[in-house]
PDB file of C-alpha atoms and ligand atoms in Angstrom:
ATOM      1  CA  UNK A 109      96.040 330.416  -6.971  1.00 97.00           C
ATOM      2  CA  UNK A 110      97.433 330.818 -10.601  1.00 98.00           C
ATOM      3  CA  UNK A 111      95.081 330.473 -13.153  1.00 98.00           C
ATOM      4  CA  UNK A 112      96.758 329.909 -16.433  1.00 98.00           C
ATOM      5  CA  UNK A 113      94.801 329.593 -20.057  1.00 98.00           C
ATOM      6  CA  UNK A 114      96.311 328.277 -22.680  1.00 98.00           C
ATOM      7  CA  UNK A 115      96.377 327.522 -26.480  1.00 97.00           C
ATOM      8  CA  UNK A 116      96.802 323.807 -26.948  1.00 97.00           C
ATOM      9  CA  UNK A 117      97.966 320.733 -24.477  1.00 97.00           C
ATOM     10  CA  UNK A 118     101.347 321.688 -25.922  1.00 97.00           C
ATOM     11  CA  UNK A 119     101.954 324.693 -23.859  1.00 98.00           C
ATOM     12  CA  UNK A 120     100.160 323.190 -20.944  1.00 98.00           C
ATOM     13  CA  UNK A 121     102.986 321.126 -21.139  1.00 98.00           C
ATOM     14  CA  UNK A 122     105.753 323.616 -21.554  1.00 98.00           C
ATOM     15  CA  UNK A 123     103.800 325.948 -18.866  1.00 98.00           C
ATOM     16  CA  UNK A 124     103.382 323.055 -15.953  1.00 98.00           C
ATOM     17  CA  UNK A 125     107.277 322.026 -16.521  1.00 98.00           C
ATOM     18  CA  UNK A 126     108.332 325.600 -16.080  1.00 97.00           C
ATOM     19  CA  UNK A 127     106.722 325.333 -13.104  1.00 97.00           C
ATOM     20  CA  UNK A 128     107.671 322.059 -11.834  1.00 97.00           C
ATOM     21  CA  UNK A 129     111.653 323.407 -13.263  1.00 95.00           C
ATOM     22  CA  UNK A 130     111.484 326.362 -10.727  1.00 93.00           C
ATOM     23  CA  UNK A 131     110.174 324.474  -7.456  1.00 92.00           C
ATOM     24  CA  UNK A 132     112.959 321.250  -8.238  1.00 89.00           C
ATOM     25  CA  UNK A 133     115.812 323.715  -9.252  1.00 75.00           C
ATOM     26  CA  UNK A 134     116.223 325.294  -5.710  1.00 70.00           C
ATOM     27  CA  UNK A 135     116.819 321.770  -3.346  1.00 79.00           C
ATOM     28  CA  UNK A 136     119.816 319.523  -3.840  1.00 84.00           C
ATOM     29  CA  UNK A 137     117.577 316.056  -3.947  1.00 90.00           C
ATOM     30  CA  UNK A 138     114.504 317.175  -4.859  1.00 96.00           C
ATOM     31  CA  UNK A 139     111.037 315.357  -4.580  1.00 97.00           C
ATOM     32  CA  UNK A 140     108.499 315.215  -7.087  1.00 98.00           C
ATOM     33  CA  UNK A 141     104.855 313.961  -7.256  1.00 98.00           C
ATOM     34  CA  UNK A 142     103.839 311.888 -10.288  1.00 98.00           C
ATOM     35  CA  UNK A 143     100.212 311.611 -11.239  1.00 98.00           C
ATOM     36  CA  UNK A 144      98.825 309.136 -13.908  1.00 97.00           C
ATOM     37  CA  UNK A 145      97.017 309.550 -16.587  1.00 93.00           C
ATOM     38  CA  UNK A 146      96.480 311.568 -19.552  1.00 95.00           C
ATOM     39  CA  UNK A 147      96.774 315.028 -18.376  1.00 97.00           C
ATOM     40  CA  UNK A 148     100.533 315.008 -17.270  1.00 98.00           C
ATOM     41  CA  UNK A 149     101.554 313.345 -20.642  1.00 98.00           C
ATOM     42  CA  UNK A 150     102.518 317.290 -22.136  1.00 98.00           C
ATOM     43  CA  UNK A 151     104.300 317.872 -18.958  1.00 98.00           C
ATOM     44  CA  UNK A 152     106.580 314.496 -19.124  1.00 98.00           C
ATOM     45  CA  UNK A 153     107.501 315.347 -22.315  1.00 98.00           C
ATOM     46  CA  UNK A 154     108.540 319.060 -21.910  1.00 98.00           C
ATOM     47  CA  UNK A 155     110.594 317.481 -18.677  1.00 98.00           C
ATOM     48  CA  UNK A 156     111.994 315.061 -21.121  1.00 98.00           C
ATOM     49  CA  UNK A 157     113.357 317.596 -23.735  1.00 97.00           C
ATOM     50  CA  UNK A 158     115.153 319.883 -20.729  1.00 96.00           C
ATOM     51  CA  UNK A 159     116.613 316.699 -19.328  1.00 96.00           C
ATOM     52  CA  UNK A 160     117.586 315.868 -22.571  1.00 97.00           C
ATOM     53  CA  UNK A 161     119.016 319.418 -23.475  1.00 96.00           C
ATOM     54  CA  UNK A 162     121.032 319.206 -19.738  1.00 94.00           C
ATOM     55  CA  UNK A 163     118.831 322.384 -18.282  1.00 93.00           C
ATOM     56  CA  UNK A 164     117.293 320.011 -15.670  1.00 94.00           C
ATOM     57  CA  UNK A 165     118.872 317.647 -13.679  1.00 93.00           C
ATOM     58  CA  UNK A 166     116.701 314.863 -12.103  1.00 95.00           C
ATOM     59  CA  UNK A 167     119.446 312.474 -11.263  1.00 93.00           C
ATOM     60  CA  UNK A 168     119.018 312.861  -7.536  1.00 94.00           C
ATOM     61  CA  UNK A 169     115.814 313.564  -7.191  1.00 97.00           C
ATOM     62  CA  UNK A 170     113.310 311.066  -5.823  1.00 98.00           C
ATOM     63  CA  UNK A 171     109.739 310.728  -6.965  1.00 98.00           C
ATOM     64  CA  UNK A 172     106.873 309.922  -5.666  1.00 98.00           C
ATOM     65  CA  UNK A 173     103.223 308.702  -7.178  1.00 98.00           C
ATOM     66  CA  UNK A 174      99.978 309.771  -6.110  1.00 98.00           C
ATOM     67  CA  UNK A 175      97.723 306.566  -6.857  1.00 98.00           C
ATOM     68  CA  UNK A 176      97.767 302.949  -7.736  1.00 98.00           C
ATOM     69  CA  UNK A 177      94.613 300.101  -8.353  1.00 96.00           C
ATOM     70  CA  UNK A 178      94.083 297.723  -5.629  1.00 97.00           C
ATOM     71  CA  UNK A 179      94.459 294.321  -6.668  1.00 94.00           C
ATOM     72  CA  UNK A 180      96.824 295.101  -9.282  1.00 92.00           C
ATOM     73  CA  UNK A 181     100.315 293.787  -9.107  1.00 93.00           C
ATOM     74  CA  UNK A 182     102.655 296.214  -9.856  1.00 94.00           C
ATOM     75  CA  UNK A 183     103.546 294.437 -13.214  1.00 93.00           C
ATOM     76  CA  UNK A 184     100.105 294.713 -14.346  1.00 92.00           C
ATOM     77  CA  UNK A 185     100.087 296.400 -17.758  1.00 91.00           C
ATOM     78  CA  UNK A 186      97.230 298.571 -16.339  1.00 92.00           C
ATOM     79  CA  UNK A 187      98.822 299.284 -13.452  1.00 95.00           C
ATOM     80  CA  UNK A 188      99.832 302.270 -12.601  1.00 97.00           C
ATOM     81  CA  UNK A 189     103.005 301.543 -11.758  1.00 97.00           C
ATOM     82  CA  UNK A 190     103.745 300.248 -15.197  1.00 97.00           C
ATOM     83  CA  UNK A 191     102.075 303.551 -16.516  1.00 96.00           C
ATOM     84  CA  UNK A 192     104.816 305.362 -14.622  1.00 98.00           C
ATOM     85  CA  UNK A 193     107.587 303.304 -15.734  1.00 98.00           C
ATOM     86  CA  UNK A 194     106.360 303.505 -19.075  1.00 97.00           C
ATOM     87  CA  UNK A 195     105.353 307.081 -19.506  1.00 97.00           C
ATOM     88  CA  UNK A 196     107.773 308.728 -17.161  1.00 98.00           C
ATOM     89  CA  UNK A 197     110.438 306.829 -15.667  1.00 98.00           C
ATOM     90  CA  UNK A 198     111.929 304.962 -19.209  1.00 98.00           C
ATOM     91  CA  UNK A 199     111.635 307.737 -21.585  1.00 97.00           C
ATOM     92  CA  UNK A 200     113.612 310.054 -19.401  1.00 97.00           C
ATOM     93  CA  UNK A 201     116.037 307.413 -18.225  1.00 97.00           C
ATOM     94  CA  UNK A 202     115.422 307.846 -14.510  1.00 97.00           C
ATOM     95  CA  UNK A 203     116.563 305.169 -12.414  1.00 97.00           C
ATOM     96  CA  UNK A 204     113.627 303.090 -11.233  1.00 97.00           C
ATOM     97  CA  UNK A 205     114.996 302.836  -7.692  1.00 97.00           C
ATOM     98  CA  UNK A 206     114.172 306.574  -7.264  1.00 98.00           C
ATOM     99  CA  UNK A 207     110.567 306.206  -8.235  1.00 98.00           C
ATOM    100  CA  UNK A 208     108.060 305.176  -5.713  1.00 98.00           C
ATOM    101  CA  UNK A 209     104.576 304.269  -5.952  1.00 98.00           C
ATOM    102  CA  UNK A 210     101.806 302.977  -3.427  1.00 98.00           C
ATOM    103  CA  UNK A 211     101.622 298.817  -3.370  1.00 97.00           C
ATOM    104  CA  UNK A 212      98.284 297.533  -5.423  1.00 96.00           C
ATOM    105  CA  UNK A 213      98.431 294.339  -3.402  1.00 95.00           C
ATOM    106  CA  UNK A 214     100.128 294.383   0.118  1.00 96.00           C
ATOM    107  CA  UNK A 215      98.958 292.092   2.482  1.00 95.00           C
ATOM    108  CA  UNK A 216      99.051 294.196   5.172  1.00 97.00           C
ATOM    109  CA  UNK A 217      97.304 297.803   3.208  1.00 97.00           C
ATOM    110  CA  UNK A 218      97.239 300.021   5.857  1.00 97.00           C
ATOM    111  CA  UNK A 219     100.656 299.280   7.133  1.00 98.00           C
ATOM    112  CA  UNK A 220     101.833 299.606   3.468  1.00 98.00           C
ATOM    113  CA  UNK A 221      99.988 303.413   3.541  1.00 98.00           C
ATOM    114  CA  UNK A 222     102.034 303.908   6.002  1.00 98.00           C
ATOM    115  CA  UNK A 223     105.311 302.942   4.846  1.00 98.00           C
ATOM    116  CA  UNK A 224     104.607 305.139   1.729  1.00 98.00           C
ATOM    117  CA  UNK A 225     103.629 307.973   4.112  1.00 98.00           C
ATOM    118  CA  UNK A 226     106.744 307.398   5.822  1.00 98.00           C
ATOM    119  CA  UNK A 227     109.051 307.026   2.846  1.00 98.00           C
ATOM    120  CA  UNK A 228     107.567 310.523   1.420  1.00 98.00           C
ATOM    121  CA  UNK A 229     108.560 312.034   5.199  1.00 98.00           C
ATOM    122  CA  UNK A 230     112.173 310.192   5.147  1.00 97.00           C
ATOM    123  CA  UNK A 231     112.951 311.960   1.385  1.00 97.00           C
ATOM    124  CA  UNK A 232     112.220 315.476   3.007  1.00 96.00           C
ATOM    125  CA  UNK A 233     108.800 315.994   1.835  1.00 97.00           C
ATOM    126  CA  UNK A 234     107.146 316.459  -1.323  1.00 98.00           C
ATOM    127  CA  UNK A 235     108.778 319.606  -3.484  1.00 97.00           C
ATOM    128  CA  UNK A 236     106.479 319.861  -6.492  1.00 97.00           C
ATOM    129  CA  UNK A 237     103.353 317.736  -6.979  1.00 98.00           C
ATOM    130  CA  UNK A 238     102.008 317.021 -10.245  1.00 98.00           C
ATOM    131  CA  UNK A 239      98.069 316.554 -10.313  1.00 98.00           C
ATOM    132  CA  UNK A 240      95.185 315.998 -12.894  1.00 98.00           C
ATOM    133  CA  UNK A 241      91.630 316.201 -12.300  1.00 98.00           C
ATOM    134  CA  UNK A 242      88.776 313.928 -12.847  1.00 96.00           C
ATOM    135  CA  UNK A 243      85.451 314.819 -13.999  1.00 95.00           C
ATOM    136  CA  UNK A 244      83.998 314.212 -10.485  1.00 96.00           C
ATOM    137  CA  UNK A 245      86.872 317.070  -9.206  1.00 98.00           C
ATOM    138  CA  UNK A 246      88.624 314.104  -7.682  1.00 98.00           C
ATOM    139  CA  UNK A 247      92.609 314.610  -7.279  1.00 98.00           C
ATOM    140  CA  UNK A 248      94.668 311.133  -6.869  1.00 98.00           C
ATOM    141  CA  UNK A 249      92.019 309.189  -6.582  1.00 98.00           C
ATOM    142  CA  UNK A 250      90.464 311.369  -3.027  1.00 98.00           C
ATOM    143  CA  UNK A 251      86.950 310.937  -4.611  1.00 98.00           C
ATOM    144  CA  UNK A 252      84.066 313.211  -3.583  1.00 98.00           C
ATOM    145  CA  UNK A 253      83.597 313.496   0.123  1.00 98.00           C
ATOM    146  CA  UNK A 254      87.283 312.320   1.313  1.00 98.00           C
ATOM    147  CA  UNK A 255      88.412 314.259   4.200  1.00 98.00           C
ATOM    148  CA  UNK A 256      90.378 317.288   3.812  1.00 98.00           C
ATOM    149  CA  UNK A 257      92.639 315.675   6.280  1.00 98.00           C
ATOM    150  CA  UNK A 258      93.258 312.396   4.876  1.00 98.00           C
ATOM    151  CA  UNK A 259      96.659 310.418   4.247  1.00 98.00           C
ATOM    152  CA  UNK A 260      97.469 307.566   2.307  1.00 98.00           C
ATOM    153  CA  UNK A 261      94.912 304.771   2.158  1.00 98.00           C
ATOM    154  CA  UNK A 262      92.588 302.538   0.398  1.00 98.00           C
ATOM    155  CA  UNK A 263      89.492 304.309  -1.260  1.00 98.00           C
ATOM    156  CA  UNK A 264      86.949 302.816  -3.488  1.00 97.00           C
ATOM    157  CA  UNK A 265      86.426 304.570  -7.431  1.00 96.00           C
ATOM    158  CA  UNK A 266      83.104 305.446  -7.712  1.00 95.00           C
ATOM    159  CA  UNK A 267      80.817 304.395 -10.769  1.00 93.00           C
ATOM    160  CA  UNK A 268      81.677 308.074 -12.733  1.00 92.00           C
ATOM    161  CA  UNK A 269      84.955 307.352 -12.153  1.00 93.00           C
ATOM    162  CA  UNK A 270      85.323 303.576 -12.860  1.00 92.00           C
ATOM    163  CA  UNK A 271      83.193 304.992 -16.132  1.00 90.00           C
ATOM    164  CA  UNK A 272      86.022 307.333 -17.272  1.00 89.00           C
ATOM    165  CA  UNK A 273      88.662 304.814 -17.056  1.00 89.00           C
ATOM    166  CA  UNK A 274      86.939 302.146 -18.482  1.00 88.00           C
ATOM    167  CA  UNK A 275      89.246 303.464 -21.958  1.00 85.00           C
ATOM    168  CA  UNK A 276      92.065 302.110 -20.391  1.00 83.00           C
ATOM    169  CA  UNK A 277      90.621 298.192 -19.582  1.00 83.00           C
ATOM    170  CA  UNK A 278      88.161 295.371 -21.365  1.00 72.00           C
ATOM    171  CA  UNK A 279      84.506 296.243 -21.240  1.00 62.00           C
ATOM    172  CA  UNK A 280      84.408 293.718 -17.948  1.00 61.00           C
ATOM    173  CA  UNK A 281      87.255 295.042 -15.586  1.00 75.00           C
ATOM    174  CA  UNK A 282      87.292 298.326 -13.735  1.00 85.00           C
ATOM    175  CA  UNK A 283      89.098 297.506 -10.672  1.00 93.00           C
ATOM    176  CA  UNK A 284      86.594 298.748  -7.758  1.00 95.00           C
ATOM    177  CA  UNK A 285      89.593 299.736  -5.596  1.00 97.00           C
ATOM    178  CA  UNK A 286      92.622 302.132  -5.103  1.00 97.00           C
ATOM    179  CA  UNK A 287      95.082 303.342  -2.791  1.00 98.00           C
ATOM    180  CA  UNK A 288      95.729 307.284  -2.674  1.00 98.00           C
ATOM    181  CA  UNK A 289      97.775 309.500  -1.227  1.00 98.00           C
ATOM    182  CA  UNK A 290      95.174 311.561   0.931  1.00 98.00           C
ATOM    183  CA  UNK A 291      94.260 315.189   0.432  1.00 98.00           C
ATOM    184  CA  UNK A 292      96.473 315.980   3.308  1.00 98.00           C
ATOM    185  CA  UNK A 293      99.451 314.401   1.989  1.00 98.00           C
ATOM    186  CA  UNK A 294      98.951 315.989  -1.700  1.00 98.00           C
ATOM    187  CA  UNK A 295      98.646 319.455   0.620  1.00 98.00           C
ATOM    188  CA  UNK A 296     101.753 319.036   2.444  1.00 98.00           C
ATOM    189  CA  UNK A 297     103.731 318.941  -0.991  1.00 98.00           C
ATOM    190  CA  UNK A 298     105.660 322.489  -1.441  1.00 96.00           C
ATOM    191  CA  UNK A 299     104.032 323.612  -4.840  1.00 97.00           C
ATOM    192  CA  UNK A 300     100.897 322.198  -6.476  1.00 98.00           C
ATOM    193  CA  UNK A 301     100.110 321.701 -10.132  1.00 98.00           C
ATOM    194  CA  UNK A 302      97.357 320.780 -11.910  1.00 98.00           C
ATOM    195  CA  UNK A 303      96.446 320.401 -15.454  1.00 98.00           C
ATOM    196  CA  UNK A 304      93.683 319.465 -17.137  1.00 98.00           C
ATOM    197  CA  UNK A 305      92.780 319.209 -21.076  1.00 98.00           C
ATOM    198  CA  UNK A 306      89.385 319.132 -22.899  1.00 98.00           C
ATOM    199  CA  UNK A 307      86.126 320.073 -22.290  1.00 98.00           C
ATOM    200  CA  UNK A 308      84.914 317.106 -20.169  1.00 97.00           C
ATOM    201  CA  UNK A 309      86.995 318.675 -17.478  1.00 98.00           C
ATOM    202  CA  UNK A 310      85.224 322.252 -17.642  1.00 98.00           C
ATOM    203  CA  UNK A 311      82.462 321.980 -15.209  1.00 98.00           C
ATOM    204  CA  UNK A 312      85.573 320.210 -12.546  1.00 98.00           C
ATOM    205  CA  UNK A 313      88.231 323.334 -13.162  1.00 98.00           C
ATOM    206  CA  UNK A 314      85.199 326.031 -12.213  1.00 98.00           C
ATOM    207  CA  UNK A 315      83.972 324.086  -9.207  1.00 98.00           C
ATOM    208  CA  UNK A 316      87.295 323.711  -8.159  1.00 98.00           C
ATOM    209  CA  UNK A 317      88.801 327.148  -8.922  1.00 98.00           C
ATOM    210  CA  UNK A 318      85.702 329.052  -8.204  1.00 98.00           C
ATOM    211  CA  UNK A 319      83.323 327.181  -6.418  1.00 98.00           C
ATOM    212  CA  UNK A 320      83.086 327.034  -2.730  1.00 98.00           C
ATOM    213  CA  UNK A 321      85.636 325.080  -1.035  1.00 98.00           C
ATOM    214  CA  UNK A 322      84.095 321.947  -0.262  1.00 98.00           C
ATOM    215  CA  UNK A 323      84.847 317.570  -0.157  1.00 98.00           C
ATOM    216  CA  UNK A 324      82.025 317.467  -2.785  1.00 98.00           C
ATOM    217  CA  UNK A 325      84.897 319.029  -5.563  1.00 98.00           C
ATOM    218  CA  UNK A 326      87.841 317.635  -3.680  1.00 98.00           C
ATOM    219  CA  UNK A 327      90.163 319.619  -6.316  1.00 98.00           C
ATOM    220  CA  UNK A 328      88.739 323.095  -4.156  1.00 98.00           C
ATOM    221  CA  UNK A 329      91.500 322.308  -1.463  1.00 98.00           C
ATOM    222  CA  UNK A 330      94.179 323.639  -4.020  1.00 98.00           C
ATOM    223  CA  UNK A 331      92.364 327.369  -3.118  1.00 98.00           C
ATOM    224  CA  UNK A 332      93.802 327.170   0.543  1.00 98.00           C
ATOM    225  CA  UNK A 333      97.558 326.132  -0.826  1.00 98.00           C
ATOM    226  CA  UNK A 334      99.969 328.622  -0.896  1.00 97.00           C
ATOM    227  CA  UNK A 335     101.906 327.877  -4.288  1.00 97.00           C
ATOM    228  CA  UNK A 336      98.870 326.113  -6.091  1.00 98.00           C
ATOM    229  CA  UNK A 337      99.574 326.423 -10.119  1.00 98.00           C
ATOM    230  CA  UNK A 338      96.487 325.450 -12.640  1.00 98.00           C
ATOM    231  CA  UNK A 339      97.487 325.225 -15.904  1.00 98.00           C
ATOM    232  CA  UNK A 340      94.220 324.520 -18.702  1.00 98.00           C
ATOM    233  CA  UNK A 341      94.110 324.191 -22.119  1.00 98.00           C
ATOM    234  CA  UNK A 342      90.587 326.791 -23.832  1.00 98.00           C
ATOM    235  CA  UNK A 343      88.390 323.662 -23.465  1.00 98.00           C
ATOM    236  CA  UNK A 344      89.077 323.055 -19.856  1.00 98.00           C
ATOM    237  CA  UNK A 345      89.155 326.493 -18.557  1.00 98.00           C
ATOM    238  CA  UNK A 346      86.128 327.876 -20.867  1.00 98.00           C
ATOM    239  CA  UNK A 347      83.911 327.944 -17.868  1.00 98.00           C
ATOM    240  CA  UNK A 348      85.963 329.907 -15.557  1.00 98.00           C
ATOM    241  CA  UNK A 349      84.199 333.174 -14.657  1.00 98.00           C
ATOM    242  CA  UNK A 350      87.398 335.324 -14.434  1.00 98.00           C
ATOM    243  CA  UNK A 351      89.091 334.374 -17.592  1.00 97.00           C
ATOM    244  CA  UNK A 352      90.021 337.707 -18.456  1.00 97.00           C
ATOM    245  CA  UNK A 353      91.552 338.692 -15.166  1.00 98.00           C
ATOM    246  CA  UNK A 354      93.677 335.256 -15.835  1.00 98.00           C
ATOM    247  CA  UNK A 355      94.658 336.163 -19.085  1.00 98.00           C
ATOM    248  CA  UNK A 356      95.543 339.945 -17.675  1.00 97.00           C
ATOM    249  CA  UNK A 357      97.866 338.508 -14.525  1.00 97.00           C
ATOM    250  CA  UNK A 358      99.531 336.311 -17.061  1.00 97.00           C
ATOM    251  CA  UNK A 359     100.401 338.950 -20.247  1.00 96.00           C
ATOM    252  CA  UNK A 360     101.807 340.991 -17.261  1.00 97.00           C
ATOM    253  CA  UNK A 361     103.678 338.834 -15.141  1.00 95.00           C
ATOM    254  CA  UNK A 362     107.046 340.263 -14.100  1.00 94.00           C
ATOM    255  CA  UNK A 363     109.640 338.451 -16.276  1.00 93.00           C
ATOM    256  CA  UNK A 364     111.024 336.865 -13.181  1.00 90.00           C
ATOM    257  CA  UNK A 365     108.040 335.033 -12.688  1.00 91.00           C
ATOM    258  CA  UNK A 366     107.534 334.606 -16.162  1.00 93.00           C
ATOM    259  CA  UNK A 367     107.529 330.764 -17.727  1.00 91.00           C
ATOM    260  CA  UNK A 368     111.164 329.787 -19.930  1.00 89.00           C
TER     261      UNK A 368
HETATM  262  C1  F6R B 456      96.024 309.683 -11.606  1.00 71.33           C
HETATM  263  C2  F6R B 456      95.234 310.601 -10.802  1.00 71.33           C
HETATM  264  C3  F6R B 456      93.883 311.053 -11.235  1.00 71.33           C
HETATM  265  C4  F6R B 456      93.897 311.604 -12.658  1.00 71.33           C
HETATM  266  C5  F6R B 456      92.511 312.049 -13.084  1.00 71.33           C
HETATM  267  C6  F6R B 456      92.502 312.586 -14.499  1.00 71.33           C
HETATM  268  O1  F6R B 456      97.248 309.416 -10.964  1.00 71.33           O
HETATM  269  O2  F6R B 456      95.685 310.969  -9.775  1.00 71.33           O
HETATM  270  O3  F6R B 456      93.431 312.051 -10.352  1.00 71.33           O
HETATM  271  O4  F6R B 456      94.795 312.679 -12.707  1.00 71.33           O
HETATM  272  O5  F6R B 456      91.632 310.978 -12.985  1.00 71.33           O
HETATM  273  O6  F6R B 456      92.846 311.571 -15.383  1.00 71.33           O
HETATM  274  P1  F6R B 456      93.179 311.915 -16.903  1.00 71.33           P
HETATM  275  O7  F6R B 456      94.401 312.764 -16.872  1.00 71.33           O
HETATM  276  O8  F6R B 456      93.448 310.599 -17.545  1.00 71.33           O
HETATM  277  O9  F6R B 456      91.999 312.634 -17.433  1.00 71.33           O
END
């Protein structure tokens, strides 16, 4: 795994699209996987200023989101769907057609996992996902205790959760519900990352970059990925153990493998 400490949620931004850059640059319609939330916000906007400046081209690439509410129509304002549209898809003038996300209120839910499953198989896979974390070490919304194995389906938030994005709804509404792309779906994706900002996510990045593997931290599946990426701002990462060796493997990368 790459371990990756930086300054300010500015250069976790600029670091994570780097990344994200390389893995998209080498397939001719490339697949990416959104996540929600306030930890890709950096990355969206360093992806915005190299579409902008014409060094990356997402025009046929396909996306893909990791999570949505259940019972929430995709026009919701708190939906994630319109989180996508409005943090992603709008300000970098991708064509909504191309941007996927799992149905908040299908009739049929598990038939509508499915289909997404199915639609993420029929693009060619997922090239680059894009995760956060939450407290709880959940990633999508595969809370503590999903299977290692799972694919798309309905979970329900637990209370810590449901507690952390409480910010984004009145005092009285938490939807109970999601749907998820399962652990085994976000592992199938060609290159993982992850970012995370602030100090509430400290004790989540060490269980899940150091701790044992294990469904209590769901995030600890990233150790068994082959191209897993963490990128942390000081806050998130100041309870890693081997900070130094991160800092070390990162002054000296090879300037191939170096961020631009
Ligand atoms: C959202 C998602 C979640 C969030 C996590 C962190 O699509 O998949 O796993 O990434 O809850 O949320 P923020 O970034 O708001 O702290």
């Amino acid at each position: 795994m790459e371990v990756i400490i930086c300054a300010n949620e500015q250069q976790v931004g600029r670091i994570a699209a780097s990344r994200i850059a390389d893995s998209l640059g080498r397939r001719e319609s490339p697949v990416m996987g959104l996540a929600t939330g306030s930890s890709p916000l950096g990355t969206y906007a360093a992806l915005k200023e190299r579409v902008d400046d014409g060094t990356l081209d997402l025009g046929r690439a396909q996306f893909f989101a990791l999570d949505e509410y259940w019972g929430l129509s995709s026009d919701h304002p708190n939906s994630y769907a319109e989180t996508i549209r409005a943090t992603f898809t709008e300000p970098l003038g991708i064509d909504p057609a191309r941007v996927h996300v799992p149905s908040g209120d299908a009739d049929d839910v598990d038939a509508a996992c499915d289909a997404y499953e199915q639609a993420i198989s029929a693009a060619g896979g997922i090239d680059v996902q894009i995760l956060g974390i939450g407290s709880n070490g959940h990633i999508g919304f595969n809370e503590p205790g999903s299977s290692f194995t799972s694919r798309t389906r309905m979970k329900t938030l637990t209370a810590r959760t449901r507690a952390d994005n409480a910010r984004f709804f009145g005092p009285d509404f938490v939807p109970t519900h999601c749907v998820t792309q399962g652990l085994g779906t976000i592992m199938g994706a060609g290159r993982l990352v992850l970012t995370a900002l602030g100090a509430a996510k400290a004790d989540a990045i060490a269980a899940a970059v150091e701790g044992p593997v294990s469904a209590m931290c769901p995030a600890s599946i990233l150790q068994f990925h082959r191209y897993a990426t963490v990128v942390v701002d000081e806050a998130a990462g100041a309870k890693l153990q081997l900070k130094d060796y991160y800092r070390d493997s990162f002054a000296l990368l090879p300037s191939s493998r170096r961020p631009h």
